[in-house]
mmCIF file of C-alpha atoms in Angstrom:
data_model
loop_
_atom_site.group_PDB
_atom_site.id
_atom_site.type_symbol
_atom_site.label_atom_id
_atom_site.label_comp_id
_atom_site.label_asym_id
_atom_site.label_seq_id
_atom_site.Cartn_x
_atom_site.Cartn_y
_atom_site.Cartn_z
ATOM 1 C CA MET A 850 -17.099 12.610 -2.353
ATOM 2 C CA ILE A 851 -15.816 9.667 -0.326
ATOM 3 C CA THR A 852 -13.130 7.755 -2.219
ATOM 4 C CA SER A 853 -13.572 4.204 -3.013
ATOM 5 C CA LEU A 854 -10.380 2.717 -2.208
ATOM 6 C CA ILE A 855 -8.447 -0.688 -2.956
ATOM 7 C CA ILE A 856 -5.121 -1.112 -1.113
ATOM 8 C CA ASP A 857 -2.219 -3.371 -2.774
ATOM 9 C CA THR A 858 0.393 -4.315 -0.372
ATOM 10 C CA ASP A 859 3.230 -6.600 -0.165
ATOM 11 C CA PHE A 860 2.848 -6.955 3.690
ATOM 12 C CA GLU A 861 5.760 -8.960 4.473
ATOM 13 C CA THR A 862 9.242 -7.163 4.490
ATOM 14 C CA ASP A 863 8.217 -3.797 6.098
ATOM 15 C CA CYS A 864 6.165 -2.885 8.693
ATOM 16 C CA ASP A 865 4.882 0.484 7.625
ATOM 17 C CA ASP A 866 2.411 -1.633 5.293
ATOM 18 C CA ALA A 867 1.001 -2.527 8.509
ATOM 19 C CA GLY A 868 1.029 0.887 9.762
ATOM 20 C CA ALA A 869 -0.655 1.967 6.414
ATOM 21 C CA LEU A 870 -3.387 -0.804 6.812
ATOM 22 C CA ALA A 871 -4.138 0.294 10.341
ATOM 23 C CA VAL A 872 -4.521 3.984 8.843
ATOM 24 C CA ALA A 873 -6.807 2.722 6.351
ATOM 25 C CA CYS A 874 -9.132 0.989 8.773
ATOM 26 C CA ALA A 875 -9.153 4.017 10.877
ATOM 27 C CA LEU A 876 -10.117 6.272 7.711
ATOM 28 C CA ALA A 877 -12.807 3.947 6.908
ATOM 29 C CA ASP A 878 -14.212 3.852 10.746
ATOM 30 C CA ALA A 879 -14.302 7.553 10.369
ATOM 31 C CA GLY A 880 -16.197 7.677 7.513
ATOM 32 C CA ARG A 881 -13.391 9.419 5.253
ATOM 33 C CA ILE A 882 -13.134 6.180 2.698
ATOM 34 C CA ARG A 883 -14.971 3.428 1.504
ATOM 35 C CA LEU A 884 -12.544 0.523 1.922
ATOM 36 C CA LEU A 885 -13.179 -1.985 -0.751
ATOM 37 C CA GLY A 886 -10.624 -4.452 -0.291
ATOM 38 C CA VAL A 887 -6.976 -5.562 0.339
ATOM 39 C CA ASN A 888 -4.509 -7.269 -2.137
ATOM 40 C CA ALA A 889 -1.366 -8.978 -1.009
ATOM 41 C CA SER A 890 0.835 -8.899 -3.963
ATOM 42 C CA ILE A 891 3.641 -11.522 -2.697
ATOM 43 C CA CYS A 892 3.394 -14.879 -4.304
ATOM 44 C CA SER A 893 3.098 -16.817 -1.280
ATOM 45 C CA PRO A 894 -0.430 -17.486 1.003
ATOM 46 C CA TRP A 895 1.112 -16.159 4.225
ATOM 47 C CA PRO A 896 0.913 -12.367 3.717
ATOM 48 C CA ALA A 897 -2.729 -12.464 2.313
ATOM 49 C CA ALA A 898 -3.584 -14.581 5.385
ATOM 50 C CA ALA A 899 -1.652 -11.991 7.558
ATOM 51 C CA VAL A 900 -3.805 -9.170 6.368
ATOM 52 C CA ARG A 901 -6.871 -11.136 6.776
ATOM 53 C CA GLY A 902 -5.900 -11.784 10.370
ATOM 54 C CA PHE A 903 -4.898 -8.098 10.664
ATOM 55 C CA LEU A 904 -8.384 -6.770 9.518
ATOM 56 C CA GLN A 905 -9.986 -9.246 11.651
ATOM 57 C CA VAL A 906 -8.506 -7.737 14.700
ATOM 58 C CA PHE A 907 -9.062 -4.170 13.131
ATOM 59 C CA GLY A 908 -12.611 -4.880 12.923
ATOM 60 C CA ARG A 909 -13.205 -5.714 9.323
ATOM 61 C CA PRO A 910 -13.325 -9.353 9.292
ATOM 62 C CA GLU A 911 -15.806 -9.189 6.170
ATOM 63 C CA LEU A 912 -13.302 -7.086 3.790
ATOM 64 C CA PRO A 913 -12.428 -8.925 0.643
ATOM 65 C CA VAL A 914 -8.677 -9.932 0.421
ATOM 66 C CA GLY A 915 -6.780 -10.998 -2.616
ATOM 67 C CA CYS A 916 -3.732 -13.403 -2.724
ATOM 68 C CA ASN A 917 -1.158 -13.468 -5.441
ATOM 69 C CA ARG A 918 -1.023 -17.305 -6.311
ATOM 70 C CA SER A 919 0.165 -17.200 -9.968
ATOM 71 C CA ARG A 920 2.781 -14.318 -10.526
ATOM 72 C CA GLN A 921 6.175 -15.413 -9.231
ATOM 73 C CA ASP A 922 8.140 -13.198 -7.286
ATOM 74 C CA THR A 923 11.552 -11.865 -9.025
ATOM 75 C CA GLU A 924 14.722 -13.487 -7.859
ATOM 76 C CA GLU A 925 15.745 -10.149 -6.903
ATOM 77 C CA TYR A 926 12.992 -10.106 -4.368
ATOM 78 C CA ARG A 927 13.456 -13.633 -3.335
ATOM 79 C CA ARG A 928 16.786 -12.702 -2.314
ATOM 80 C CA HIS A 929 15.988 -9.491 -0.607
ATOM 81 C CA ALA A 930 13.186 -11.708 1.633
ATOM 82 C CA SER A 931 15.895 -14.159 2.371
ATOM 83 C CA ARG A 932 18.423 -11.732 3.695
ATOM 84 C CA SER A 933 15.515 -10.142 5.546
ATOM 85 C CA SER A 934 14.107 -13.511 6.988
ATOM 86 C CA GLY A 935 14.243 -12.449 10.558
ATOM 87 C CA LEU A 936 12.244 -9.347 10.184
ATOM 88 C CA LEU A 937 9.353 -10.969 8.264
ATOM 89 C CA TYR A 938 6.001 -10.769 10.287
ATOM 90 C CA PRO A 939 3.215 -12.559 8.133
ATOM 91 C CA ARG A 940 3.436 -16.099 9.856
ATOM 92 C CA GLU A 941 3.814 -14.570 13.474
ATOM 93 C CA VAL A 942 0.673 -12.525 12.654
ATOM 94 C CA VAL A 943 -1.323 -15.704 11.261
ATOM 95 C CA ARG A 944 -0.100 -17.544 14.600
ATOM 96 C CA SER A 945 -1.402 -14.843 16.660
ATOM 97 C CA VAL A 946 -4.596 -14.519 15.097
ATOM 98 C CA SER A 947 -5.580 -18.175 15.212
ATOM 99 C CA PRO A 948 -8.888 -18.121 13.086
ATOM 100 C CA CYS A 949 -6.836 -16.935 10.017
ATOM 101 C CA VAL A 950 -4.728 -20.063 9.732
ATOM 102 C CA ALA A 951 -7.294 -21.775 7.874
ATOM 103 C CA GLU A 952 -7.623 -18.846 5.336
ATOM 104 C CA ARG A 953 -4.167 -19.338 3.810
ATOM 105 C CA ASN A 954 -5.690 -21.537 1.172
ATOM 106 C CA ARG A 955 -8.943 -20.184 0.574
ATOM 107 C CA LEU A 956 -8.310 -16.672 -0.405
ATOM 108 C CA PRO A 957 -9.135 -15.642 -3.988
ATOM 109 C CA ASP A 958 -6.598 -15.232 -6.388
ATOM 110 C CA SER A 959 -5.678 -11.731 -7.025
ATOM 111 C CA CYS A 960 -7.082 -11.386 -10.618
ATOM 112 C CA ALA A 961 -10.275 -12.934 -9.526
ATOM 113 C CA PHE A 962 -10.294 -10.306 -6.431
ATOM 114 C CA TYR A 963 -9.481 -7.412 -8.859
ATOM 115 C CA ARG A 964 -12.290 -8.449 -11.456
ATOM 116 C CA ARG A 965 -14.958 -8.875 -8.702
ATOM 117 C CA LEU A 966 -14.545 -5.790 -6.963
ATOM 118 C CA LEU A 967 -13.918 -3.415 -9.932
ATOM 119 C CA GLU A 968 -16.861 -5.134 -12.305
ATOM 120 C CA ALA A 969 -19.103 -4.285 -9.393
ATOM 121 C CA ALA A 970 -17.780 -0.531 -9.391
ATOM 122 C CA PRO A 971 -19.111 2.289 -11.224
ATOM 123 C CA ASP A 972 -16.665 3.372 -14.376
ATOM 124 C CA ARG A 973 -13.836 5.614 -12.788
ATOM 125 C CA SER A 974 -15.051 5.473 -9.270
ATOM 126 C CA VAL A 975 -12.213 3.647 -7.635
ATOM 127 C CA THR A 976 -8.562 4.746 -6.261
ATOM 128 C CA VAL A 977 -6.109 2.078 -5.986
ATOM 129 C CA CYS A 978 -3.027 2.501 -3.702
ATOM 130 C CA ALA A 979 -0.198 0.265 -4.399
ATOM 131 C CA ILE A 980 2.066 0.595 -1.428
ATOM 132 C CA GLY A 981 4.155 -2.805 -2.730
ATOM 133 C CA LEU A 982 5.102 -4.277 -5.754
ATOM 134 C CA LEU A 983 2.730 -3.815 -8.983
ATOM 135 C CA THR A 984 3.037 -7.686 -9.459
ATOM 136 C CA SER A 985 -0.873 -8.463 -9.103
ATOM 137 C CA ILE A 986 -2.064 -5.214 -11.218
ATOM 138 C CA ALA A 987 0.296 -6.150 -13.763
ATOM 139 C CA GLU A 988 -1.111 -9.744 -13.994
ATOM 140 C CA LEU A 989 -4.577 -8.520 -14.116
ATOM 141 C CA PHE A 990 -3.561 -6.417 -17.324
ATOM 142 C CA LEU A 991 -1.541 -9.407 -18.780
ATOM 143 C CA SER A 992 -4.794 -11.508 -18.166
ATOM 144 C CA GLY A 993 -6.933 -9.464 -20.265
ATOM 145 C CA GLY A 994 -8.343 -7.120 -17.288
ATOM 146 C CA GLY A 995 -6.171 -4.122 -18.572
ATOM 147 C CA GLU A 996 -9.409 -2.595 -20.082
ATOM 148 C CA LEU A 997 -11.596 -3.164 -16.873
ATOM 149 C CA PHE A 998 -8.823 -1.630 -14.731
ATOM 150 C CA ARG A 999 -8.614 1.615 -16.998
ATOM 151 C CA ARG A 1000 -12.391 1.846 -17.273
ATOM 152 C CA LYS A 1001 -12.858 1.408 -13.524
ATOM 153 C CA VAL A 1002 -10.070 3.188 -11.841
ATOM 154 C CA LYS A 1003 -9.877 6.688 -11.781
ATOM 155 C CA ARG A 1004 -6.772 7.114 -9.903
ATOM 156 C CA LEU A 1005 -3.617 4.898 -9.067
ATOM 157 C CA VAL A 1006 -1.263 5.926 -6.478
ATOM 158 C CA THR A 1007 2.032 3.958 -6.276
ATOM 159 C CA MET A 1008 4.188 4.625 -3.601
ATOM 160 C CA ALA A 1009 7.873 4.330 -4.809
ATOM 161 C CA GLU A 1010 11.216 5.914 -3.788
ATOM 162 C CA ALA A 1011 11.304 7.260 -7.288
ATOM 163 C CA PRO A 1012 13.068 10.585 -7.889
ATOM 164 C CA PHE A 1013 11.765 13.423 -9.995
ATOM 165 C CA PRO A 1014 11.866 13.734 -12.893
ATOM 166 C CA GLU A 1015 13.994 10.814 -13.671
ATOM 167 C CA GLY A 1016 16.190 7.961 -12.105
ATOM 168 C CA ALA A 1017 15.708 4.695 -10.435
ATOM 169 C CA ASP A 1018 13.451 3.614 -7.634
ATOM 170 C CA CYS A 1019 14.828 2.145 -4.787
ATOM 171 C CA PHE A 1020 12.413 -0.855 -4.111
ATOM 172 C CA ASN A 1021 8.757 -1.459 -5.164
ATOM 173 C CA TRP A 1022 9.386 -0.850 -8.764
ATOM 174 C CA ARG A 1023 12.931 -2.113 -8.760
ATOM 175 C CA MET A 1024 11.847 -5.417 -7.125
ATOM 176 C CA GLY A 1025 9.294 -6.177 -10.107
ATOM 177 C CA PRO A 1026 10.665 -4.008 -13.145
ATOM 178 C CA LEU A 1027 8.595 -6.231 -15.514
ATOM 179 C CA ALA A 1028 5.398 -5.413 -13.502
ATOM 180 C CA ALA A 1029 6.177 -1.831 -13.080
ATOM 181 C CA GLU A 1030 6.636 -1.408 -16.912
ATOM 182 C CA THR A 1031 3.281 -3.212 -17.638
ATOM 183 C CA VAL A 1032 1.211 -0.994 -15.101
ATOM 184 C CA LEU A 1033 3.138 2.483 -15.418
ATOM 185 C CA ASN A 1034 3.367 2.651 -19.215
ATOM 186 C CA ARG A 1035 -0.411 1.280 -19.921
ATOM 187 C CA PHE A 1036 -2.390 3.024 -17.419
ATOM 188 C CA ARG A 1037 -4.199 5.858 -18.714
ATOM 189 C CA GLY A 1038 -5.892 7.338 -15.620
ATOM 190 C CA GLU A 1039 -4.559 9.715 -12.939
ATOM 191 C CA LEU A 1040 -1.235 8.321 -11.794
ATOM 192 C CA VAL A 1041 0.273 9.697 -8.504
ATOM 193 C CA VAL A 1042 3.915 8.857 -7.394
ATOM 194 C CA SER A 1043 4.112 9.202 -3.717
ATOM 195 C CA SER A 1044 7.590 8.931 -2.909
ATOM 196 C CA TRP A 1045 7.748 10.911 0.364
ATOM 197 C CA GLY A 1046 8.327 9.410 3.695
ATOM 198 C CA LYS A 1047 11.828 8.244 4.479
ATOM 199 C CA SER A 1048 12.462 10.915 7.046
ATOM 200 C CA VAL A 1049 8.770 10.779 8.456
ATOM 201 C CA MET A 1050 9.561 8.461 11.374
ATOM 202 C CA THR A 1051 6.695 6.959 13.241
ATOM 203 C CA SER A 1052 6.184 4.035 15.796
ATOM 204 C CA ALA A 1053 3.521 1.612 17.503
ATOM 205 C CA ALA A 1054 5.225 1.510 20.643
ATOM 206 C CA HIS A 1055 3.036 4.121 22.185
ATOM 207 C CA CYS A 1056 -0.373 3.160 20.345
ATOM 208 C CA PRO A 1057 -3.308 2.786 22.717
ATOM 209 C CA ALA A 1058 -3.173 -0.559 24.614
ATOM 210 C CA GLY A 1059 -5.499 -3.545 23.450
ATOM 211 C CA GLU A 1060 -5.551 -6.177 20.919
ATOM 212 C CA ARG A 1061 -5.106 -3.608 17.812
ATOM 213 C CA GLY A 1062 -2.116 -1.717 19.608
ATOM 214 C CA ASP A 1063 -0.518 -5.015 20.399
ATOM 215 C CA LEU A 1064 -0.656 -6.722 17.237
ATOM 216 C CA LEU A 1065 0.616 -3.303 15.437
ATOM 217 C CA ARG A 1066 3.671 -3.488 18.329
ATOM 218 C CA LEU A 1067 4.244 -7.022 17.378
ATOM 219 C CA ILE A 1068 4.668 -6.131 13.541
ATOM 220 C CA TYR A 1069 6.931 -3.270 14.179
ATOM 221 C CA ARG A 1070 8.827 -5.165 16.948
ATOM 222 C CA ILE A 1071 9.706 -8.012 14.511
ATOM 223 C CA SER A 1072 10.694 -5.453 11.765
ATOM 224 C CA GLY A 1073 12.864 -3.602 14.190
ATOM 225 C CA SER A 1074 14.962 -6.768 15.327
ATOM 226 C CA GLY A 1075 13.269 -6.978 18.711
ATOM 227 C CA ASP A 1076 13.455 -3.170 19.447
ATOM 228 C CA PRO A 1077 10.291 -2.237 21.260
ATOM 229 C CA GLU A 1078 10.599 1.265 20.588
ATOM 230 C CA TYR A 1079 11.375 0.865 16.970
ATOM 231 C CA ARG A 1080 10.528 3.888 14.570
ATOM 232 C CA ARG A 1081 10.176 3.489 11.023
ATOM 233 C CA SER A 1082 9.717 5.538 7.893
ATOM 234 C CA SER A 1083 6.234 6.338 7.000
ATOM 235 C CA TRP A 1084 6.136 6.138 3.088
ATOM 236 C CA ASP A 1085 3.080 4.090 2.956
ATOM 237 C CA GLN A 1086 0.885 5.556 5.541
ATOM 238 C CA LEU A 1087 1.512 9.063 3.317
ATOM 239 C CA ALA A 1088 0.474 7.396 0.247
ATOM 240 C CA VAL A 1089 -2.744 6.047 1.936
ATOM 241 C CA LEU A 1090 -3.434 9.297 3.473
ATOM 242 C CA TYR A 1091 -3.112 11.215 0.235
ATOM 243 C CA ALA A 1092 -5.247 8.422 -1.545
ATOM 244 C CA ALA A 1093 -8.014 9.040 0.831
ATOM 245 C CA GLY A 1094 -7.803 12.833 0.320
ATOM 246 C CA GLU A 1095 -6.394 13.614 3.711
ATOM 247 C CA LEU A 1096 -3.254 15.301 2.562
ATOM 248 C CA SER A 1097 -4.562 17.923 0.180
ATOM 249 C CA ASP A 1098 -2.798 20.981 2.071
ATOM 250 C CA LEU A 1099 0.305 18.822 3.124
ATOM 251 C CA MET A 1100 1.560 16.819 0.104
ATOM 252 C CA VAL A 1101 0.934 18.653 -3.223
ATOM 253 C CA PRO A 1102 1.112 16.991 -6.570
ATOM 254 C CA GLY A 1103 3.451 18.537 -9.274
ATOM 255 C CA PRO A 1104 2.746 19.156 -13.026
ATOM 256 C CA GLU A 1105 1.171 16.664 -15.138
ATOM 257 C CA GLY A 1106 3.066 14.728 -17.663
ATOM 258 C CA LYS A 1107 4.013 11.269 -18.951
ATOM 259 C CA LEU A 1108 5.649 8.690 -17.084
ATOM 260 C CA HIS A 1109 7.779 5.859 -18.957
ATOM 261 C CA PHE A 1110 9.455 3.213 -17.065
ATOM 262 C CA GLU A 1111 12.040 0.879 -18.668
ATOM 263 C CA ALA A 1112 12.379 -2.683 -17.165
ATOM 264 C CA ALA A 1113 15.582 -3.440 -18.688
ATOM 265 C CA THR A 1114 17.347 -0.580 -17.080
ATOM 266 C CA GLY A 1115 15.060 -0.120 -13.837
ATOM 267 C CA ARG A 1116 14.907 3.592 -14.747
ATOM 268 C CA HIS A 1117 12.029 6.072 -15.167
ATOM 269 C CA ARG A 1118 11.425 9.202 -17.066
ATOM 270 C CA TRP A 1119 8.557 11.968 -16.527
ATOM 271 C CA THR A 1120 8.152 14.485 -19.177
ATOM 272 C CA PRO A 1121 5.826 17.319 -19.150
ATOM 273 C CA GLY A 1122 2.577 17.476 -21.477
ATOM 274 C CA ASP A 1123 1.161 14.431 -22.863
ATOM 275 C CA GLY A 1124 -0.236 12.318 -19.492
ATOM 276 C CA LYS A 1125 -1.494 12.347 -16.409
ATOM 277 C CA ALA A 1126 1.356 11.445 -14.247
ATOM 278 C CA VAL A 1127 2.417 13.520 -11.160
ATOM 279 C CA PHE A 1128 4.792 13.189 -8.347
ATOM 280 C CA LEU A 1129 3.855 14.416 -5.030
ATOM 281 C CA HIS A 1130 5.863 16.723 -2.907
ATOM 282 C CA PRO A 1131 5.826 17.864 0.671
ATOM 283 C CA ALA A 1132 4.145 21.096 1.582
ATOM 284 C CA ALA A 1133 4.751 20.712 5.558
ATOM 285 C CA SER A 1134 7.724 19.637 7.760
ATOM 286 C CA ASP A 1135 8.457 15.956 8.328
ATOM 287 C CA GLU A 1136 7.380 16.589 11.912
ATOM 288 C CA LYS A 1137 4.341 17.628 11.096
ATOM 289 C CA LEU A 1138 3.546 14.907 8.801
ATOM 290 C CA ALA A 1139 4.863 12.449 11.322
ATOM 291 C CA ARG A 1140 2.388 13.785 14.009
ATOM 292 C CA LEU A 1141 -0.618 13.265 11.582
ATOM 293 C CA VAL A 1142 0.478 9.858 10.501
ATOM 294 C CA GLN A 1143 0.774 8.835 14.325
ATOM 295 C CA GLU A 1144 -2.533 10.192 15.402
ATOM 296 C CA TRP A 1145 -4.173 8.054 12.729
ATOM 297 C CA MET A 1146 -2.034 5.137 13.896
ATOM 298 C CA ASP A 1147 -3.270 5.764 17.244
ATOM 299 C CA ARG A 1148 -6.820 6.239 16.222
ATOM 300 C CA ALA A 1149 -6.902 3.022 14.443
ATOM 301 C CA CYS A 1150 -5.961 1.146 17.744
ATOM 302 C CA THR A 1151 -8.732 2.537 19.838
ATOM 303 C CA SER A 1152 -12.668 1.348 19.401
ATOM 304 C CA TYR A 1153 -14.331 3.753 17.422
ATOM 305 C CA SER A 1154 -17.644 5.350 17.989
ATOM 306 C CA GLY A 1155 -17.533 7.297 15.180
ATOM 307 C CA ILE A 1156 -15.539 10.173 14.260
ATOM 308 C CA THR A 1157 -17.217 12.726 11.945
ATOM 309 C CA SER A 1158 -15.165 16.070 12.312
ATOM 310 C CA LYS A 1159 -12.075 16.534 10.046
ATOM 311 C CA ARG A 1160 -9.540 17.921 11.923
ATOM 312 C CA PHE A 1161 -6.442 18.061 9.373
#
């Protein structure tokens, strides 16, 4: 059964989000997933407009895009973005794909985006892959949409550098602890924590030439402080590939249990038994995972005539 997938991304401070979105487009082109839409979770019109421009270049101009317009970023995230100001790529993407400039103020709010897509979906048919902060999903829960999310979403894959079975995440949950607490403690479906990828290094430097490869190289070059050969960890690409069902033999889930997150301390704890939360563990070398991610990134930058054979 083909996975119906929504991607939730910050699409601002790290280029692996762009790599993951390229992979998702390639998976959709290959008929491996049904890509329902992409939400940008940062409270700014620029990341969402950049997502719209990115999707236009990658052949999906009609795909719904959501924009966080109401849930403010945390002070810690704003400090992080300020320190990383020279590495942020959304405005450059918008400038490079000029038709998306006008979209900055027309994209729907994240809650409206989620409600529209989920209300149209059969119950327990959707997978959400959150490769950024959980801000927008939390806002949906807090605005009365939690029951809708729980009814329609079968699986939530959340990328977080979260040690198993307990500890403190390094970024996505830490930068939005109240949002993480809201979502992780209230979602009752299959919850998959994807934390692997730091040592799985990939690059856009040698993706096929053309508009798609050029845009991906632009994003990686900005994130890499101008380095045209910049190689980056592949956390987000691996999360998307797992959500799509492409890593069944290469990333394996541990036992089911209950995951609890405490915003006040920023720490999580997994306990066995009552719950559907699992942590992924690699069953292949970093080199093999990197080759797989790189091939999907390369495919994304190629004009598709249709890929039907499953090679992985």
